[in-house]
Amino acid sequence: MNKIRSLCIVLGDQLSHNSLIWSHFDSKSDIVWMGEVMSESLKPQSSMQRTAIFFSAMRHFCEELRQKKITVEYIEINDGRKDFIAALEETMVNYDIEYFTCVIPGDFRVYELLNNFFKKKEKKINWLEEINFIARKNEFNDWIKKYKQPRMEYWYRYIRKSRKVLLEDNGKPIGGKWNFDLSNRKSFNKSGPQLTREPLKFKPDKITKKVISDIEKKLPNLPGHASKFYWAVTREQALKVLQDFIKYRLNLYGDYQDAMWTGKPWLYHSLISSSLNLKLLNPEEVIKAVEQAYHKKKIPLNAAEGFIRQIIGWREYIHGLYWLHSDIWMSRNNLKAKRTLPDFYWTGKTKMQCMSESINQVIEYGYGHHIQRLMVTGLFSLLYGVKPSEIHEWYLSMFVDAVAWVEVPNTIGMSQYADGGIVGSKPYIASGAYINRMSNYCKGCHYDAKSAIGDKACPFTTLYWHFVYKNKNLLKNNPRLSMQVKNWDNKEKNIQNEIIERSKKIFSNIELY
Ligand SMILES: Cc1cc2nc3c(=O)[nH]c(=O)nc-3n(C[C@H](O)[C@H](O)[C@H](O)COP(=O)(O)OP(=O)(O)OC[C@H]3O[C@@H](n4cnc5c(N)ncnc54)[C@H](O)[C@@H]3O)c2cc1C
Ligand code: SF4
């Protein structure tokens, strides 16, 4: 049996050469352990695209470590290991291990699983902090204590000030304001987005091709497909994606960050979330590169600010909240939603054009931008009343950037308001009119965005009013939504009844819509 000091576990979303694990690593006495295990792709199911990006990035990272003469014990999906525990137990047969080392996983469930395992085995595990964020957990926890009702905006300003991001020497925000959100909500005119270039894509190399064929053999029933797999799977590629975004799309990112258009999945978005979440990129380097582009006058301020807000604002805030409430998210169902996720989330087969576009795009590429996630697929689930656990599983399964710490608060919190207000102060609700304003989806749709009643009534619009009616008590106390309650109350009784009746029809036979 080989005697080693530490078995250093590197999980699929910890592929950084800049992780704390390397300052503890001694190649003479330690080895790295990486594992592709069945359960992480099956419970819940992880789509072909998502599974492929994880496995491919892991295998590429393993190669890079081996080139540095680091010993890696790598378990492939072909080895058929059921779960982390089975895979680790097998490794433990071959090695006499003094202790284990691992960066804290991005999923509380995996953290608990490993902790319990090592406790049971009476083995020491040395947990290290994930340093590929701008703020450490302690900093977030200390900061949030000061607020009765913390909000992302306060956090965002705090980070901008403390890290001197887009700041004048006198500590004021460059451009005189912290937020350019109001100029960042444009939709396209009739001619649509004037995109001249496709984003950078990477054709699968030998490793990725092998990964895809392994998945197709070992996990043939995963949702979606990987026939159009172009994601960055190495740090080198991720840096190119970032540069491509800054050079060709960032200038209009701010203007059109909320807009949607048929057949245009990428628009002006960065497509770096998967690279950030796999830790191929570090958020600090992303912010620096964007700030630099602004100072060199390559991009306008509203684009730089709008983008930086997503990273140091939303991304870091969501990360802090996930860990602060790590054990409660999955038990939350504030609105008592009880319906099953409609099947069309998995097939894309629906007459609702906005849903069909957004879902088919996810099936094809594992990607949807924020407004598609929040104000199309998420909004429909909220209005229809899908159980939070089911819509959470869908988001975790289908998107290439899905990791629990970021997916869970966004889905359970921001999108479904199942957390009762941890992430946002109100549910994000809208009728079909919002989608009509922000996209051209409604043009080709079977339904009419303006109508809440009648055969052509848009299901979003009908269910929007039904949601207002059902949640009057919650909404009437919110200054930003109380007006909608008044609008409902002002509707004629027979219109209200028709909306309620049509909603019942939708609830009883959703797959027809
Ligand atoms: C229901 C729902 C589920 C989501 N699930 C995930 C997920 O599993 N993984 C994930 O990375 N993001 C998730 N998001 C946030 C956001 O939609 C994606 O980060 C973004 O669409 C990724 O595409 P992009 O890289 O092109 O983003 P861009 O629009 O170019 O934004 C830049 C970056 O900002 C960060 N960002 C923006 N918004 C958020 C946010 N709300 N939370 C955290 N980071 C943010 C991302 O890192 C993103 O790469 C979810 C949002 C919703 C509403
Ligand atoms: S009419 Fe309604 S269902 Fe159709 S695309 Fe517009 S918002 Fe979606």
mmCIF file of N, CA, C and O and ligand atoms in Angstrom, residues 350-355 376 380 431-436 439-451 456-461, ligand 2:
data_model
loop_
_atom_site.group_PDB
_atom_site.id
_atom_site.type_symbol
_atom_site.label_atom_id
_atom_site.label_comp_id
_atom_site.label_asym_id
_atom_site.label_seq_id
_atom_site.Cartn_x
_atom_site.Cartn_y
_atom_site.Cartn_z
ATOM 1 N N THR A 350 -43.938 23.622 -26.786
ATOM 2 C CA THR A 350 -45.019 24.458 -26.266
ATOM 3 C C THR A 350 -45.374 25.489 -27.332
ATOM 4 O O THR A 350 -44.519 25.861 -28.145
ATOM 5 N N LYS A 351 -46.630 25.940 -27.287
ATOM 6 C CA LYS A 351 -47.048 26.962 -28.256
ATOM 7 C C LYS A 351 -46.615 28.357 -27.819
ATOM 8 O O LYS A 351 -46.755 29.316 -28.561
ATOM 9 N N MET A 352 -46.131 28.467 -26.591
ATOM 10 C CA MET A 352 -45.655 29.784 -26.127
ATOM 11 C C MET A 352 -44.276 30.023 -26.740
ATOM 12 O O MET A 352 -43.302 29.351 -26.394
ATOM 13 N N GLN A 353 -44.220 30.970 -27.653
ATOM 14 C CA GLN A 353 -42.996 31.190 -28.425
ATOM 15 C C GLN A 353 -41.805 31.554 -27.533
ATOM 16 O O GLN A 353 -40.690 31.076 -27.741
ATOM 17 N N CYS A 354 -42.054 32.387 -26.528
ATOM 18 C CA CYS A 354 -40.945 32.818 -25.661
ATOM 19 C C CYS A 354 -40.371 31.621 -24.910
ATOM 20 O O CYS A 354 -39.150 31.492 -24.756
ATOM 21 N N MET A 355 -41.246 30.734 -24.460
ATOM 22 C CA MET A 355 -40.792 29.550 -23.722
ATOM 23 C C MET A 355 -40.078 28.594 -24.668
ATOM 24 O O MET A 355 -39.024 28.047 -24.345
ATOM 25 N N VAL A 376 -38.584 34.699 -18.305
ATOM 26 C CA VAL A 376 -39.340 33.800 -19.185
ATOM 27 C C VAL A 376 -39.528 32.465 -18.450
ATOM 28 O O VAL A 376 -40.586 32.229 -17.858
ATOM 29 N N PHE A 380 -42.546 32.046 -15.737
ATOM 30 C CA PHE A 380 -43.670 31.139 -15.995
ATOM 31 C C PHE A 380 -43.845 30.169 -14.825
ATOM 32 O O PHE A 380 -44.964 29.929 -14.350
ATOM 33 N N SER A 431 -46.471 40.550 -16.775
ATOM 34 C CA SER A 431 -47.381 39.871 -17.709
ATOM 35 C C SER A 431 -46.648 39.696 -19.043
ATOM 36 O O SER A 431 -45.482 40.081 -19.181
ATOM 37 N N GLY A 432 -47.363 39.162 -20.037
ATOM 38 C CA GLY A 432 -46.777 39.015 -21.368
ATOM 39 C C GLY A 432 -46.319 40.347 -21.950
ATOM 40 O O GLY A 432 -45.453 40.378 -22.826
ATOM 41 N N ALA A 433 -46.875 41.452 -21.453
ATOM 42 C CA ALA A 433 -46.505 42.770 -21.990
ATOM 43 C C ALA A 433 -45.005 43.022 -21.820
ATOM 44 O O ALA A 433 -44.365 43.630 -22.684
ATOM 45 N N TYR A 434 -44.434 42.561 -20.710
ATOM 46 C CA TYR A 434 -42.996 42.768 -20.492
ATOM 47 C C TYR A 434 -42.193 42.032 -21.569
ATOM 48 O O TYR A 434 -41.275 42.592 -22.182
ATOM 49 N N ILE A 435 -42.565 40.775 -21.813
ATOM 50 C CA ILE A 435 -41.824 39.971 -22.803
ATOM 51 C C ILE A 435 -41.995 40.593 -24.190
ATOM 52 O O ILE A 435 -41.057 40.668 -24.980
ATOM 53 N N ASN A 436 -43.191 41.094 -24.446
ATOM 54 C CA ASN A 436 -43.463 41.754 -25.722
ATOM 55 C C ASN A 436 -42.579 42.991 -25.898
ATOM 56 O O ASN A 436 -42.048 43.255 -26.973
ATOM 57 N N SER A 439 -38.641 41.828 -26.354
ATOM 58 C CA SER A 439 -38.236 40.836 -27.361
ATOM 59 C C SER A 439 -39.137 40.927 -28.582
ATOM 60 O O SER A 439 -40.096 41.705 -28.603
ATOM 61 N N ASN A 440 -38.852 40.083 -29.564
ATOM 62 C CA ASN A 440 -39.782 39.956 -30.699
ATOM 63 C C ASN A 440 -40.504 38.610 -30.642
ATOM 64 O O ASN A 440 -41.080 38.170 -31.623
ATOM 65 N N TYR A 441 -40.420 37.930 -29.501
ATOM 66 C CA TYR A 441 -41.015 36.592 -29.397
ATOM 67 C C TYR A 441 -42.519 36.606 -29.703
ATOM 68 O O TYR A 441 -43.035 35.683 -30.329
ATOM 69 N N CYS A 442 -43.200 37.622 -29.211
ATOM 70 C CA CYS A 442 -44.671 37.608 -29.302
ATOM 71 C C CYS A 442 -45.149 37.687 -30.750
ATOM 72 O O CYS A 442 -46.260 37.250 -31.059
ATOM 73 N N LYS A 443 -44.293 38.234 -31.613
ATOM 74 C CA LYS A 443 -44.695 38.369 -33.027
ATOM 75 C C LYS A 443 -45.031 37.023 -33.651
ATOM 76 O O LYS A 443 -45.984 36.895 -34.401
ATOM 77 N N GLY A 444 -44.222 36.022 -33.336
ATOM 78 C CA GLY A 444 -44.453 34.719 -33.970
ATOM 79 C C GLY A 444 -45.268 33.785 -33.096
ATOM 80 O O GLY A 444 -45.261 32.577 -33.317
ATOM 81 N N CYS A 445 -45.952 34.324 -32.103
ATOM 82 C CA CYS A 445 -46.581 33.435 -31.120
ATOM 83 C C CYS A 445 -48.049 33.155 -31.429
ATOM 84 O O CYS A 445 -48.753 33.977 -32.011
ATOM 85 N N HIS A 446 -48.486 32.005 -31.002
ATOM 86 C CA HIS A 446 -49.882 31.600 -31.113
ATOM 87 C C HIS A 446 -50.782 32.515 -30.266
ATOM 88 O O HIS A 446 -51.955 32.702 -30.559
ATOM 89 N N TYR A 447 -50.199 33.076 -29.199
ATOM 90 C CA TYR A 447 -51.004 33.843 -28.237
ATOM 91 C C TYR A 447 -50.827 35.349 -28.421
ATOM 92 O O TYR A 447 -49.905 35.807 -29.094
ATOM 93 N N ASP A 448 -51.714 36.075 -27.748
ATOM 94 C CA ASP A 448 -51.680 37.536 -27.818
ATOM 95 C C ASP A 448 -51.271 38.082 -26.445
ATOM 96 O O ASP A 448 -52.016 37.937 -25.465
ATOM 97 N N ALA A 449 -50.094 38.698 -26.411
ATOM 98 C CA ALA A 449 -49.530 39.138 -25.126
ATOM 99 C C ALA A 449 -50.464 40.064 -24.353
ATOM 100 O O ALA A 449 -50.446 40.096 -23.124
ATOM 101 N N LYS A 450 -51.294 40.817 -25.080
ATOM 102 C CA LYS A 450 -52.132 41.815 -24.388
ATOM 103 C C LYS A 450 -53.358 41.184 -23.730
ATOM 104 O O LYS A 450 -53.970 41.769 -22.851
ATOM 105 N N SER A 451 -53.745 39.992 -24.199
ATOM 106 C CA SER A 451 -55.018 39.437 -23.713
ATOM 107 C C SER A 451 -54.843 38.503 -22.524
ATOM 108 O O SER A 451 -53.988 37.618 -22.536
ATOM 109 N N LYS A 456 -57.056 33.156 -27.366
ATOM 110 C CA LYS A 456 -55.688 33.555 -27.727
ATOM 111 C C LYS A 456 -54.964 34.240 -26.562
ATOM 112 O O LYS A 456 -53.871 34.795 -26.737
ATOM 113 N N ALA A 457 -55.584 34.221 -25.406
ATOM 114 C CA ALA A 457 -54.970 34.924 -24.268
ATOM 115 C C ALA A 457 -53.591 34.358 -23.967
ATOM 116 O O ALA A 457 -53.384 33.140 -23.966
ATOM 117 N N CYS A 458 -52.656 35.253 -23.711
ATOM 118 C CA CYS A 458 -51.285 34.827 -23.389
ATOM 119 C C CYS A 458 -51.282 34.201 -21.991
ATOM 120 O O CYS A 458 -51.715 34.839 -21.021
ATOM 121 N N PRO A 459 -50.787 32.983 -21.858
ATOM 122 C CA PRO A 459 -50.776 32.349 -20.531
ATOM 123 C C PRO A 459 -50.032 33.175 -19.479
ATOM 124 O O PRO A 459 -50.408 33.169 -18.310
ATOM 125 N N PHE A 460 -48.998 33.895 -19.896
ATOM 126 C CA PHE A 460 -48.289 34.749 -18.928
ATOM 127 C C PHE A 460 -49.235 35.823 -18.387
ATOM 128 O O PHE A 460 -49.245 36.112 -17.198
ATOM 129 N N THR A 461 -50.013 36.419 -19.293
ATOM 130 C CA THR A 461 -50.872 37.535 -18.890
ATOM 131 C C THR A 461 -52.020 37.034 -18.012
ATOM 132 O O THR A 461 -52.324 37.622 -16.969
HETATM 133 S S1 SF4 B 2 -47.664 36.157 -26.401
HETATM 134 FE FE1 SF4 B 2 -47.259 35.449 -24.349
HETATM 135 S S2 SF4 B 2 -46.658 33.316 -24.590
HETATM 136 FE FE2 SF4 B 2 -46.512 34.265 -26.588
HETATM 137 S S3 SF4 B 2 -44.390 34.932 -26.762
HETATM 138 FE FE3 SF4 B 2 -45.551 36.658 -25.974
HETATM 139 S S4 SF4 B 2 -45.380 36.483 -23.776
HETATM 140 FE FE4 SF4 B 2 -44.773 34.516 -24.607
#
